[in-house]
XYZ file of C-alpha atoms in Angstrom:
375
model
C -48.201 -33.248 -46.958
C -51.735 -34.751 -46.798
C -51.409 -35.252 -43.117
C -50.482 -31.521 -42.507
C -53.413 -30.233 -44.791
C -55.732 -32.266 -42.652
C -54.115 -30.980 -39.518
C -54.563 -27.555 -40.817
C -58.336 -27.937 -41.779
C -59.276 -29.501 -38.209
C -57.282 -26.531 -36.367
C -59.250 -24.027 -38.526
C -62.565 -25.745 -37.881
C -61.683 -25.786 -34.340
C -60.926 -22.175 -34.227
C -63.891 -21.081 -36.088
C -66.219 -23.187 -33.912
C -64.723 -21.554 -30.790
C -64.896 -18.284 -32.313
C -68.680 -18.329 -33.263
C -69.310 -19.929 -29.823
C -67.519 -17.076 -28.140
C -69.289 -14.695 -30.010
C -72.456 -15.420 -28.047
C -70.591 -14.242 -24.939
C -69.759 -11.149 -26.822
C -65.792 -11.894 -26.700
C -64.992 -12.928 -30.142
C -61.701 -15.100 -30.134
C -61.664 -14.639 -33.875
C -63.172 -11.321 -34.939
C -60.702 -10.799 -37.799
C -59.973 -13.588 -40.223
C -59.213 -12.623 -43.974
C -56.994 -12.967 -46.896
C -55.782 -10.101 -49.039
C -54.011 -10.425 -52.330
C -52.770 -7.906 -55.051
C -51.957 -8.672 -58.696
C -51.116 -6.409 -61.722
C -49.659 -5.629 -65.107
C -46.566 -3.427 -64.821
C -44.645 -1.679 -67.652
C -41.321 0.262 -66.870
C -39.380 2.253 -69.298
C -35.916 3.207 -67.685
C -33.420 5.798 -68.779
C -30.055 6.317 -67.302
C -27.343 9.107 -68.139
C -23.774 9.963 -66.472
C -22.073 13.257 -66.546
C -20.981 14.486 -70.103
C -22.677 11.394 -71.747
C -25.960 11.185 -73.672
C -29.357 9.756 -72.277
C -29.324 6.105 -72.618
C -32.699 4.137 -73.147
C -32.325 0.926 -71.216
C -35.401 -0.412 -72.626
C -38.799 -1.666 -71.696
C -39.793 -4.338 -69.194
C -43.391 -5.507 -68.326
C -45.043 -8.568 -66.804
C -47.872 -9.761 -64.761
C -46.910 -10.090 -61.126
C -48.547 -10.746 -57.589
C -47.165 -8.132 -55.217
C -49.061 -9.213 -51.848
C -50.718 -12.343 -50.310
C -51.556 -11.634 -46.766
C -53.274 -13.433 -43.913
C -54.804 -11.576 -41.264
C -56.142 -12.898 -37.910
C -57.135 -11.047 -34.586
C -59.581 -11.358 -31.867
C -60.071 -11.400 -28.018
C -58.459 -13.844 -25.596
C -60.101 -12.130 -22.541
C -62.297 -8.725 -22.226
C -58.805 -7.001 -21.554
C -56.428 -9.068 -23.733
C -56.518 -9.001 -27.466
C -54.308 -10.338 -30.325
C -53.523 -9.480 -34.000
C -51.440 -11.510 -36.549
C -50.705 -10.610 -40.232
C -48.267 -12.913 -42.274
C -47.080 -12.287 -45.706
C -47.355 -15.676 -47.422
C -44.179 -15.915 -49.379
C -42.892 -19.171 -50.902
C -39.150 -18.653 -51.037
C -37.516 -21.385 -48.767
C -34.302 -20.507 -47.106
C -34.245 -16.717 -48.171
C -35.663 -15.453 -44.874
C -35.306 -15.811 -41.395
C -37.946 -16.448 -38.501
C -40.290 -13.754 -38.125
C -38.989 -11.798 -41.302
C -42.362 -12.338 -43.136
C -44.498 -11.588 -39.913
C -45.651 -8.066 -39.951
C -47.840 -8.211 -36.951
C -47.997 -10.804 -33.985
C -48.821 -8.867 -30.820
C -50.663 -8.873 -27.727
C -52.588 -5.904 -26.445
C -53.545 -5.375 -22.744
C -56.076 -2.966 -22.275
C -55.735 -1.345 -18.584
C -58.658 0.906 -18.723
C -60.428 3.256 -21.078
C -57.394 5.350 -21.534
C -54.268 3.011 -21.153
C -53.178 0.092 -22.886
C -49.840 -1.950 -23.388
C -48.713 -3.690 -26.531
C -45.985 -6.541 -26.845
C -44.708 -8.477 -29.726
C -43.900 -7.976 -33.530
C -45.311 -4.769 -34.269
C -44.786 -1.564 -36.720
C -42.550 1.056 -35.275
C -44.256 3.927 -33.885
C -43.544 6.425 -36.752
C -45.490 9.335 -37.939
C -46.596 10.133 -41.577
C -49.727 9.178 -43.554
C -47.689 7.233 -46.349
C -46.039 5.112 -43.621
C -49.283 4.558 -41.786
C -51.177 3.147 -44.776
C -51.190 -0.687 -45.182
C -48.519 -1.468 -47.808
C -50.912 -3.120 -50.325
C -52.808 0.288 -50.542
C -49.516 2.228 -51.304
C -49.527 1.787 -54.841
C -46.380 3.881 -55.607
C -44.049 5.211 -52.977
C -41.256 7.138 -51.902
C -37.590 5.855 -51.516
C -37.499 5.840 -47.802
C -40.663 3.940 -47.509
C -39.282 1.228 -49.932
C -36.316 0.885 -47.628
C -37.945 1.085 -44.170
C -37.733 -2.152 -42.179
C -40.469 -1.015 -39.799
C -41.825 -4.282 -38.647
C -39.843 -4.997 -35.519
C -40.119 -6.800 -32.089
C -41.166 -4.084 -29.712
C -42.956 -3.111 -26.318
C -45.071 0.130 -26.114
C -47.616 1.982 -24.065
C -50.625 3.819 -25.557
C -52.756 6.791 -23.872
C -55.904 7.896 -25.446
C -57.385 11.252 -24.152
C -60.985 10.986 -22.805
C -62.441 13.038 -25.601
C -60.632 10.676 -28.150
C -58.897 13.186 -30.089
C -55.458 12.495 -28.912
C -53.419 9.324 -28.841
C -49.831 9.250 -27.580
C -47.780 6.026 -28.131
C -44.267 5.467 -26.448
C -42.429 2.403 -27.582
C -39.018 0.565 -27.475
C -38.173 -1.781 -30.094
C -35.494 -3.209 -32.298
C -33.835 -0.682 -34.646
C -34.819 -0.583 -38.467
C -31.190 -1.073 -39.023
C -31.638 -4.677 -37.967
C -33.187 -6.792 -41.083
C -32.327 -9.876 -42.816
C -29.573 -8.204 -44.971
C -27.972 -6.033 -42.549
C -24.575 -6.686 -40.950
C -25.992 -6.384 -37.641
C -28.656 -8.706 -36.026
C -29.085 -7.857 -32.656
C -28.255 -5.353 -29.865
C -29.673 -2.167 -31.643
C -32.814 -0.539 -30.255
C -35.142 2.053 -31.223
C -37.022 4.944 -28.997
C -40.197 6.036 -30.471
C -42.663 8.655 -29.567
C -45.759 9.202 -31.320
C -48.635 11.604 -31.328
C -51.836 10.986 -33.165
C -54.433 13.869 -33.134
C -57.813 14.046 -34.785
C -59.426 17.526 -34.729
C -62.285 16.923 -37.292
C -61.094 17.871 -40.680
C -57.447 18.204 -39.361
C -55.630 15.166 -38.353
C -51.993 14.697 -37.490
C -49.295 11.688 -37.302
C -46.372 13.314 -35.582
C -43.401 11.440 -34.151
C -39.877 11.710 -32.959
C -37.629 8.781 -33.010
C -33.997 7.619 -32.237
C -32.713 4.636 -34.269
C -29.448 3.056 -33.109
C -27.361 2.430 -36.323
C -24.326 0.548 -34.859
C -23.051 -1.124 -31.719
C -20.559 1.994 -30.833
C -23.969 3.933 -29.579
C -24.395 6.217 -32.851
C -28.303 7.023 -33.456
C -30.006 8.374 -36.369
C -32.728 10.987 -35.185
C -35.915 10.953 -37.037
C -38.723 13.552 -37.142
C -41.844 12.932 -38.995
C -44.652 15.410 -39.233
C -47.902 13.861 -41.032
C -50.762 16.434 -41.629
C -54.182 15.538 -43.258
C -57.164 17.601 -44.158
C -60.278 15.503 -44.848
C -63.522 16.881 -46.449
C -66.537 15.308 -47.872
C -65.249 14.466 -51.350
C -61.794 15.312 -50.916
C -58.679 14.708 -48.634
C -55.078 15.816 -48.544
C -52.004 14.581 -46.751
C -48.487 16.110 -46.661
C -45.597 14.293 -44.650
C -42.267 16.183 -43.734
C -39.452 13.634 -42.553
C -36.231 14.936 -41.386
C -33.298 12.814 -40.539
C -29.973 13.611 -38.899
C -27.015 11.681 -37.608
C -25.398 15.028 -36.338
C -26.345 18.320 -35.611
C -24.895 19.193 -38.879
C -27.399 17.719 -41.059
C -30.193 20.290 -40.300
C -32.367 20.417 -43.622
C -29.767 18.311 -45.475
C -31.345 14.925 -45.242
C -35.145 14.965 -45.526
C -38.238 14.210 -47.623
C -41.636 15.689 -48.489
C -44.504 13.454 -49.562
C -48.007 14.687 -50.500
C -51.226 12.819 -51.816
C -54.621 14.263 -52.737
C -57.790 12.039 -53.492
C -60.932 13.282 -54.990
C -63.767 10.861 -54.441
C -66.004 11.065 -57.534
C -68.638 8.776 -55.672
C -68.406 5.735 -53.171
C -66.791 3.609 -55.797
C -64.354 5.829 -57.591
C -61.251 7.878 -56.253
C -58.959 9.654 -58.306
C -55.440 10.755 -56.893
C -52.383 12.668 -57.324
C -49.208 11.690 -55.442
C -45.679 12.988 -55.230
C -42.579 13.717 -53.366
C -38.985 14.853 -53.212
C -36.128 13.408 -51.004
C -32.458 14.132 -50.404
C -29.329 13.266 -48.439
C -27.001 15.902 -49.072
C -24.929 15.556 -45.762
C -21.378 16.502 -46.708
C -19.742 14.446 -43.822
C -21.687 11.331 -44.860
C -20.877 11.921 -48.561
C -17.286 11.991 -47.590
C -17.292 8.859 -45.583
C -19.378 7.124 -48.097
C -16.726 7.857 -50.976
C -13.788 6.755 -48.524
C -15.558 3.436 -47.140
C -18.596 2.792 -49.134
C -20.407 2.843 -45.771
C -23.688 4.513 -45.033
C -24.942 6.280 -41.838
C -28.695 6.858 -43.032
C -30.281 3.436 -43.890
C -33.345 5.377 -45.661
C -31.566 7.345 -48.029
C -28.186 7.073 -49.661
C -25.631 9.817 -49.521
C -25.421 12.340 -52.427
C -28.819 11.208 -53.633
C -31.747 13.240 -55.017
C -35.050 11.286 -55.420
C -38.219 12.799 -56.890
C -41.438 11.079 -58.048
C -45.022 11.908 -59.140
C -47.885 10.326 -60.824
C -51.781 10.149 -61.055
C -54.052 7.068 -60.606
C -57.391 5.778 -59.860
C -59.065 3.236 -57.422
C -62.453 1.712 -58.167
C -64.463 -0.549 -56.286
C -67.538 -2.191 -57.920
C -70.745 -1.287 -56.241
C -71.862 -4.820 -55.595
C -68.467 -5.977 -54.290
C -66.361 -3.533 -52.575
C -64.220 -5.978 -51.419
C -62.785 -6.017 -54.963
C -60.510 -2.859 -55.900
C -59.489 -2.157 -59.320
C -56.570 0.179 -59.386
C -54.407 1.997 -62.134
C -51.310 4.724 -62.155
C -48.868 6.197 -64.371
C -45.878 7.394 -62.404
C -42.270 8.846 -62.893
C -39.388 8.314 -60.797
C -36.081 10.313 -60.974
C -33.014 9.469 -59.176
C -29.658 11.156 -59.004
C -27.027 9.678 -56.979
C -23.430 8.919 -56.589
C -22.016 5.715 -58.126
C -22.755 2.803 -55.616
C -19.136 1.457 -55.439
C -16.821 1.373 -52.498
C -13.958 3.729 -52.039
C -15.225 5.746 -54.975
C -13.105 8.928 -53.945
C -13.119 9.995 -57.616
C -16.741 10.341 -57.865
C -17.509 14.071 -58.123
C -20.922 14.323 -59.823
C -24.308 12.182 -60.010
C -25.622 9.992 -62.527
C -29.468 10.199 -63.210
C -31.812 7.228 -63.426
C -35.398 7.938 -64.613
C -38.120 5.246 -64.556
C -41.625 5.549 -66.043
C -43.988 3.198 -64.763
C -47.447 2.458 -65.787
C -49.534 -0.096 -63.783
C -53.107 -1.633 -63.683
C -54.156 -4.374 -61.292
C -56.824 -5.681 -58.856
C -56.822 -6.311 -55.181
C -59.126 -8.827 -53.448
C -59.898 -8.550 -49.710
C -61.411 -11.935 -48.929
C -63.054 -11.434 -45.490
C -63.735 -15.009 -44.340
C -65.538 -14.218 -41.112
C -67.923 -11.983 -43.141
C -68.957 -14.882 -45.211
C -69.131 -17.282 -42.231
C -71.274 -14.974 -40.283
C -73.588 -14.570 -43.348
C -73.863 -18.365 -43.598
C -74.691 -18.999 -40.049
C -77.404 -16.411 -39.975
């Protein structure tokens, strides 16, 4: 263990020295090197009820917890070749496979001012502003977001218009149906097309995606329409998401998520967030009752999910790398019993979860402190 620590320290020193010398040539080998961590105290009060039965208060749970501990590293190999790496540091030996906790590990090739290529572990090119935010900044979330295995090996091409207002990404990668707990581990692909538009106060993150869901060639089509309005002290985004495994699913399997932020000053943000999702495709509900199998990996058949809450984010004026947050949110889920061959299930049970959370995040920008010391 001691030898490994020494080797890591030597490697880090070598990388930093090379990075600092490379900055003199305006091609920093390491331009990003930081750790981020989030810790919080969370309280839950859960209640459940079944048809023709009284509401059951399941009780209260609360605990201090650490939710994220991430390492970021990025920079340039040449003037046209850059890299980026983000690793979730998780100490649970044997529970994950290689790359499971690596969010990003890609090479980006800049062909010219408008075209670039990217290869490696990356986020699937999917629209929506909740999806686009770093996970550490999504304080409470939609059901689909919590079940989306979005970090996959992929290859893509990006086009940026000359005025910088439009970015189009075409990408082929592994399907989100591939993950550590999936019966499938290979041979499923996704095909993704994303448009990012920036027109002053109005911004878009629209995508159309095809996710292969089994080796028989069946797909789930996915449409995301992310819309954002930004003003001086206020911004609002509304995401509309539609999923379908057949043409019969129009407006039966969808979600709507919205968040509004009010910036009191440069340090304090108050926000309101909520959403509604459902998967009421009749064919999938029948199939689920008969077999226990699901077609949509992002929403259980027969499920309604609604949530909403209010919160704040505060960054001390003298240290904006630290964020203090708090929120209160209510989740309400109505779904069929999650048992196989549940043909007798005719109506849904309801689960309600009232959550209160307060915590702190710290963005430890190592390169910033090194540069200050060097200067």
